Coordinates of C-alpha atoms (C1' of nucleotides) in Angstrom, one line a residue:
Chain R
X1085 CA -8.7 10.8 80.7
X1086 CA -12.3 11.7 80.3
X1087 CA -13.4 14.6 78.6
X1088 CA -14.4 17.6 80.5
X1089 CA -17.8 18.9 81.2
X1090 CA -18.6 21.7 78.7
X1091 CA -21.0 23.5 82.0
X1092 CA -21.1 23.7 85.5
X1093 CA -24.1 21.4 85.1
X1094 CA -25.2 21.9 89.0
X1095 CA -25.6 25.6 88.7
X1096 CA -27.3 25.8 85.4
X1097 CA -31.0 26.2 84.5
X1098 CA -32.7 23.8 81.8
X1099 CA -35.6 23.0 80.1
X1100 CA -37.8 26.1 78.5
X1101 CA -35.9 29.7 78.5
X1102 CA -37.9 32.3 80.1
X1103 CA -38.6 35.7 78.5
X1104 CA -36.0 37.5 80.7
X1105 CA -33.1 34.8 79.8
X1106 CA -33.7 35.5 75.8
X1107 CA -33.7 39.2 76.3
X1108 CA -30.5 38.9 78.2
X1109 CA -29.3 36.7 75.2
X1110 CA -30.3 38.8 72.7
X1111 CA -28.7 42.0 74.8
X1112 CA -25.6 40.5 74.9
X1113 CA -25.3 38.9 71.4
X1114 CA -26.6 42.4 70.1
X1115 CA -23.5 44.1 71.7
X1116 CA -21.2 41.3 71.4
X1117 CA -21.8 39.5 68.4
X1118 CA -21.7 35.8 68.3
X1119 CA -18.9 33.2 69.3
X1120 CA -17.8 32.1 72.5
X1121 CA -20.4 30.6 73.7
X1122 CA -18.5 28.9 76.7
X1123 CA -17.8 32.1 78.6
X1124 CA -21.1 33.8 77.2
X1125 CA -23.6 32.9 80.2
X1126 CA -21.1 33.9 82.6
X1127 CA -21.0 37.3 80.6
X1128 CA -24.4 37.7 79.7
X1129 CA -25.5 37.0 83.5
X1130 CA -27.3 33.6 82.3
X1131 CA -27.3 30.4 84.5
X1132 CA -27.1 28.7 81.2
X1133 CA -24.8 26.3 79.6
X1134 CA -23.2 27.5 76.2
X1135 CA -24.7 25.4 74.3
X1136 CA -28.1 26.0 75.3
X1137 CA -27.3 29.3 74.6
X1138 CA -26.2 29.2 71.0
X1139 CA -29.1 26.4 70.5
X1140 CA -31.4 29.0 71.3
X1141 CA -30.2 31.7 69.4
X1142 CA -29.7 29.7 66.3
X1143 CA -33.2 27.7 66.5
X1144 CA -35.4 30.7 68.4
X1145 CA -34.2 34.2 68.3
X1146 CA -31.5 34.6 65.6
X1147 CA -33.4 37.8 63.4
X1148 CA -33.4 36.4 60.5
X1149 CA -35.3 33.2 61.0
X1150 CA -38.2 32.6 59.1
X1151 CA -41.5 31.9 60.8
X1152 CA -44.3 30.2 59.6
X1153 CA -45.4 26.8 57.5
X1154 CA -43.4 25.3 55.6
X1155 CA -44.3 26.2 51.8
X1156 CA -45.0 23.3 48.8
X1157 CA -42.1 24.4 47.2
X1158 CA -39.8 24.0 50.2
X1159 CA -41.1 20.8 51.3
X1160 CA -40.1 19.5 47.8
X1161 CA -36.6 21.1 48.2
X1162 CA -36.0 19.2 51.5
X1163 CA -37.2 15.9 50.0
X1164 CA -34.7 16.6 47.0
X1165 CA -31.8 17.9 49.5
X1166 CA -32.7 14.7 51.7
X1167 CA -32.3 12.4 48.5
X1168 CA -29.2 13.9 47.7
X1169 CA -27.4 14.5 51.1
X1170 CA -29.0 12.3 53.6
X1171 CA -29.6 13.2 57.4
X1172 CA -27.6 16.2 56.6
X1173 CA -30.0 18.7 58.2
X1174 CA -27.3 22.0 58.2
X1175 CA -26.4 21.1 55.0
X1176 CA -29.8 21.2 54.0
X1177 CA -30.8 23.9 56.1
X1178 CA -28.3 25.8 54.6
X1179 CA -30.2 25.8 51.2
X1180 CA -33.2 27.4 53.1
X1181 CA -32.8 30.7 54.0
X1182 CA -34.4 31.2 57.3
X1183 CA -34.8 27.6 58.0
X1184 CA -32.6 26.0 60.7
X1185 CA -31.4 22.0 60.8
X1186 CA -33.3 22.1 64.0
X1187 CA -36.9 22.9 62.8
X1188 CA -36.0 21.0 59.2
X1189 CA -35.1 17.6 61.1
X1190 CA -38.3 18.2 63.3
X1191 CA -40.4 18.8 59.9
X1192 CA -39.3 15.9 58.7
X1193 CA -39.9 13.5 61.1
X1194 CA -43.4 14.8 61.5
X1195 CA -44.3 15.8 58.4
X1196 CA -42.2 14.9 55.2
X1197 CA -41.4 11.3 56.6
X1198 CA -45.1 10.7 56.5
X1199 CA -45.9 12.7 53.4
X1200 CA -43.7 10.0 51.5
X1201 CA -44.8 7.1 52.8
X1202 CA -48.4 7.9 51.7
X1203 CA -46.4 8.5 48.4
X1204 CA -45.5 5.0 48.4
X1205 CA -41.9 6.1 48.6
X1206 CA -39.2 4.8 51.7
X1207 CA -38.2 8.6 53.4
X1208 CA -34.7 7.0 53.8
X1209 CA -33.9 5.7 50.6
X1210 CA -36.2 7.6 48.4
X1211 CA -37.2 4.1 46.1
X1212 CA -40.8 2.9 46.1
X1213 CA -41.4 1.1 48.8
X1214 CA -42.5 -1.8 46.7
X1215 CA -41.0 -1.8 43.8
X1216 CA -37.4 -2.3 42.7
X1217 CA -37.8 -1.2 39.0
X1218 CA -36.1 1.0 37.3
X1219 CA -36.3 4.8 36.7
X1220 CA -36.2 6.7 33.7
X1221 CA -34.8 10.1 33.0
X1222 CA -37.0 12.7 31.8
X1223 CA -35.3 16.1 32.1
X1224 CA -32.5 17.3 29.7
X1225 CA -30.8 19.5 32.5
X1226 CA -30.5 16.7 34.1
X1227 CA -29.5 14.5 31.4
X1228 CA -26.6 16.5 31.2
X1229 CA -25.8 15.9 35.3
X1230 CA -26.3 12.5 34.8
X1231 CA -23.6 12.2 32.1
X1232 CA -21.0 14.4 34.0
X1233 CA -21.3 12.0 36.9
X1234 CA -21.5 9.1 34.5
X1235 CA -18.2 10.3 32.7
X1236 CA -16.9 10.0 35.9
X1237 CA -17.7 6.4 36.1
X1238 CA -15.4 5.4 33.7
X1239 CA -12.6 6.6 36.0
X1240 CA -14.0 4.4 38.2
X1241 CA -11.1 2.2 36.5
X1242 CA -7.9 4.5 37.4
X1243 CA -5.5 3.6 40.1
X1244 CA -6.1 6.7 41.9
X1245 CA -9.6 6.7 42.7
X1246 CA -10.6 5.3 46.1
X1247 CA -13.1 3.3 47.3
X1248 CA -15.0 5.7 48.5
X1249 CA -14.9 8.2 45.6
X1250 CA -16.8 5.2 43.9
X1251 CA -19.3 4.9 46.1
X1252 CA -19.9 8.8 46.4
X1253 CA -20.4 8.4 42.7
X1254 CA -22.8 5.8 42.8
X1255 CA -25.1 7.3 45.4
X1256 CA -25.1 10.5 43.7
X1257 CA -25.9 8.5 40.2
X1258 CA -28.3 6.6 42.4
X1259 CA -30.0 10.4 43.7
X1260 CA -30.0 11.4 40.5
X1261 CA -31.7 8.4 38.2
X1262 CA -34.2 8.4 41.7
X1263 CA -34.9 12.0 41.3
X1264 CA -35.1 13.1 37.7
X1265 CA -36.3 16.5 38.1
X1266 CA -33.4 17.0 40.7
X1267 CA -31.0 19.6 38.5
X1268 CA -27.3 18.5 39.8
X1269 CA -26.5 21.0 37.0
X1270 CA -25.9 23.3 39.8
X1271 CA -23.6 26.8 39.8
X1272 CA -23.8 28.9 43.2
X1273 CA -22.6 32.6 43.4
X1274 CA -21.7 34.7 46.7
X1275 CA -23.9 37.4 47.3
X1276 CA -21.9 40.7 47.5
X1277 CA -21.9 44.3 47.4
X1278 CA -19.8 46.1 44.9
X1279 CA -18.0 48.3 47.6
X1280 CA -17.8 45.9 50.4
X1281 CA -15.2 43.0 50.3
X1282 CA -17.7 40.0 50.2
X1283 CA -14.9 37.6 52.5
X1284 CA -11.4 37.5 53.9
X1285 CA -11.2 33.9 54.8
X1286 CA -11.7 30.6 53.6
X1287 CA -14.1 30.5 56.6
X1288 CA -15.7 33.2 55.6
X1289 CA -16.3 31.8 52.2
X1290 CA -18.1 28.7 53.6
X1291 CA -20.5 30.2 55.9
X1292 CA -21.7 32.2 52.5
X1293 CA -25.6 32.7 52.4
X1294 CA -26.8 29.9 50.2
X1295 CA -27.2 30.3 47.2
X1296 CA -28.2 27.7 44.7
X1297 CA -29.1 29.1 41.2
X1298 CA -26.0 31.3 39.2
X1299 CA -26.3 34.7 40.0
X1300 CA -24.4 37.0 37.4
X1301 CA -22.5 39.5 38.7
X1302 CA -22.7 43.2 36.7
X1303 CA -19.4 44.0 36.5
X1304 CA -16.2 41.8 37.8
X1305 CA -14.9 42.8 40.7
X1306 CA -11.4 42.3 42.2
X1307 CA -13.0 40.3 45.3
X1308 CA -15.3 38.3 43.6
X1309 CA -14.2 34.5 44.8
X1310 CA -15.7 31.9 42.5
X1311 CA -16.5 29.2 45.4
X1312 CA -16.8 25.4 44.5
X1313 CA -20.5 23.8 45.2
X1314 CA -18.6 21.1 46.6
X1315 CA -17.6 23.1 49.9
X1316 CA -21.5 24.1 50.6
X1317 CA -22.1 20.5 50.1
X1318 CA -19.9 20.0 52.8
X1319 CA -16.9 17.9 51.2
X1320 CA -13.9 18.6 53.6
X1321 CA -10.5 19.7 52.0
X1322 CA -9.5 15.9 51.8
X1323 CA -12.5 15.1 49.9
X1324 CA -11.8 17.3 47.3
X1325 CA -13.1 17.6 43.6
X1326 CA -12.0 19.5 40.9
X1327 CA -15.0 21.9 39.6
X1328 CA -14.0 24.8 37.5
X1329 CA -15.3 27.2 35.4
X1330 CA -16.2 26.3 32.2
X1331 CA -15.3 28.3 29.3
X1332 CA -19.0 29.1 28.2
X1333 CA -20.0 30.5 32.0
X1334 CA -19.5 33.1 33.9
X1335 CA -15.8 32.8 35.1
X1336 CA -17.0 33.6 38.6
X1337 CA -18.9 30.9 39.0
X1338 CA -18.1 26.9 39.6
X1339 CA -20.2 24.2 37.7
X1340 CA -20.6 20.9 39.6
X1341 CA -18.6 18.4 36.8
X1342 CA -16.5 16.2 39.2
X1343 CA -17.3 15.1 42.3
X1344 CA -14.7 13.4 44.4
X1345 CA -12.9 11.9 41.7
X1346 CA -9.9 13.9 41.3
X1347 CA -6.7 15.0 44.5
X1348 CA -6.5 18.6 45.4
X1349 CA -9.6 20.8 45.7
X1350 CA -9.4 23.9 43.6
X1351 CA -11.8 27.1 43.9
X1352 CA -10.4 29.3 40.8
Chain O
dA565 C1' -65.9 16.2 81.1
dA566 C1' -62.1 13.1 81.6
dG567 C1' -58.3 10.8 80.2
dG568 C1' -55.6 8.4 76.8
dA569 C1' -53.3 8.7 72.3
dC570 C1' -51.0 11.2 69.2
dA571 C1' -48.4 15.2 67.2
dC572 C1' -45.4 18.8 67.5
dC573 C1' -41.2 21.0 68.6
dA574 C1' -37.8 23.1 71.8
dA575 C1' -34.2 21.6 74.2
dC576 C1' -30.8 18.2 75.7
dC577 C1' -27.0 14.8 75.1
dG578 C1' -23.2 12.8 73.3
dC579 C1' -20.3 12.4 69.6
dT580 C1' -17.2 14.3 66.0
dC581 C1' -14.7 17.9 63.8
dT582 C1' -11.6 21.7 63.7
dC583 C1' -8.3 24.7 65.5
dT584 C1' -4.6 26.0 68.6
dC585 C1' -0.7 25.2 71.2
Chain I
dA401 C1' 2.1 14.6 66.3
dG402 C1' -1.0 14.7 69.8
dA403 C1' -3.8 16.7 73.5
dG404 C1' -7.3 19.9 74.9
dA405 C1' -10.8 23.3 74.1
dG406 C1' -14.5 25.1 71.6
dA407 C1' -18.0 24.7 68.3
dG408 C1' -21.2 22.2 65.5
dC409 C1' -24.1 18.3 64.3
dG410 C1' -27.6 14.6 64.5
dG411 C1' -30.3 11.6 67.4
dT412 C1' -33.3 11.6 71.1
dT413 C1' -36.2 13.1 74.9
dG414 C1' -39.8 15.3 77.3
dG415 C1' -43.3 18.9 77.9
dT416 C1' -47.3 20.8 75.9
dG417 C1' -51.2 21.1 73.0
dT418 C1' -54.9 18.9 70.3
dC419 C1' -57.7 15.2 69.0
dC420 C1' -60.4 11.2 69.8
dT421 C1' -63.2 8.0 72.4

DNA sequence: AAGGACACCAACCGCTCTCTC
DNA sequence: AGAGAGAGCGGTTGGTGTCCT
């Protein structure tokens, strides 16, 4: 059957974009918005393909990118992210406001890869690369992550849990006990404006800015959506967990208890 | 000064996922 | 249920700049 091209690839330009071709972009993206980036050259009077167009704009002239060095601070947050979620560069972009996967990935294979080795650590498992001894746990934040996910060990046991919910478990025990300053503790909030309806869509809900420390909102409002860390993460509907709110937080906001363990995903 | 080696990063490619019909 | 289209993702490539000999 073959799948069909997603260009006219003889009557496209490639390689660099030339000043003109990201004004046009940016024109057309400014009066149209994104989305549709199949019929978007045609539109925007670029002999581009579609996905060089949205590659561009996401990686080079989206507004809100943030230029520059990467800090300390956000080189140690990749290395965590990485521990935690592998290759997963949007996921891990996501956490980094202004960052794309693009320029992350690129970091990392230049810089952080490097920057770990001289550590002594393996970039894609995280371990020393000599040693297989064990680690100890040092923070009490994390202490209490570690036993959530270890409570969920013992259900390793029940008839319902798959295969591959155990090994999610152990990896994530593995990140954790290989990472001890890595809080797992984690409760995420949705950035909103009292009189604007934060999001009307499930969709909507999962492209949500980042955010990954509890925010407390002022005052409850009727469109506040407590959201499940477990979507940012990237855990499809199938994979779902069971966070809640615990009685002792903010009702608004989802605590990371139960990863993968239990069927059907809830977000209130 | 020349040129080879290396580093960086924008861009491309091919695959997968999701949505719609 | 399954096919097709669109979008997104991660791996890889290639051009360019910088450093070293």
């Amino acid at each position: 059957m073959g799948r069909s091209p997603c260009c006219e690839k003889a009557h496209t330009n490639k390689g660099a974009w030339t000043k003109e071709e990201d004004q046009r972009l940016i024109a057309y993206i400014k009066v149209h918005g994104e989305g549709c980036w199949r019929s978007l050259p045609k539109a925007a009077g670029l002999l581009r393909c579609g996905k060089s167009c949205r590659l561009r704009w996401i990686n080079y002239l989206r507004p809100d990118l943030k230029r520059g060095n990467f800090t300390e601070e956000e080189d140690e947050l990749i290395i965590k992210l990485h521990a935690l979620l592998g290759n997963k560069w949007s996921l891990i972009a996501g956490r980094l406001p202004g960052r794309t996967d693009n320029e992350i990935k690129n970091y990392w294979n230049t810089h952080i890869k490097r920057k770990l080795i001289s550590r002594g650590i393996d970039p894609q498992t995280h371990r020393p690369i000599n040693a297989g001894s064990q680690f100890t746990i040092s923070s009490a934040n994390h202490q209490g992550s570690l036993k959530n996910i270890r409570d969920n060990e013992a259900l390793k046991q029940s008839p319902n849990s798959s295969s591959q919910d155990m090994q999610s478990n152990s990896s994530v025990i593995d990140v954790v006990e290989r990472c001890p300053d890595l809080n797992l503790d984690i409760a995420i909030n949705i950035a909103y404006s009292t009189d604007q309806k934060p999001f009307s869509s499930s969709t909507e809900v999962q492209k949500a800015p980042a955010v990954t420390q509890a925010t407390t909102p002022t005052s409850v409002s009727p469109y506040f959506q407590p959201i499940c860390l477990c979507y940012n993460l990237g855990f499809s509907k199938s994979e779902a967990c069971s966070c809640r709110a615990s009685s002792n937080d903010n009702q608004h906001v989802l605590r990371y208890y139960r990863p993968l363990i239990e069927e059907g995903h809830q977000t209130n």
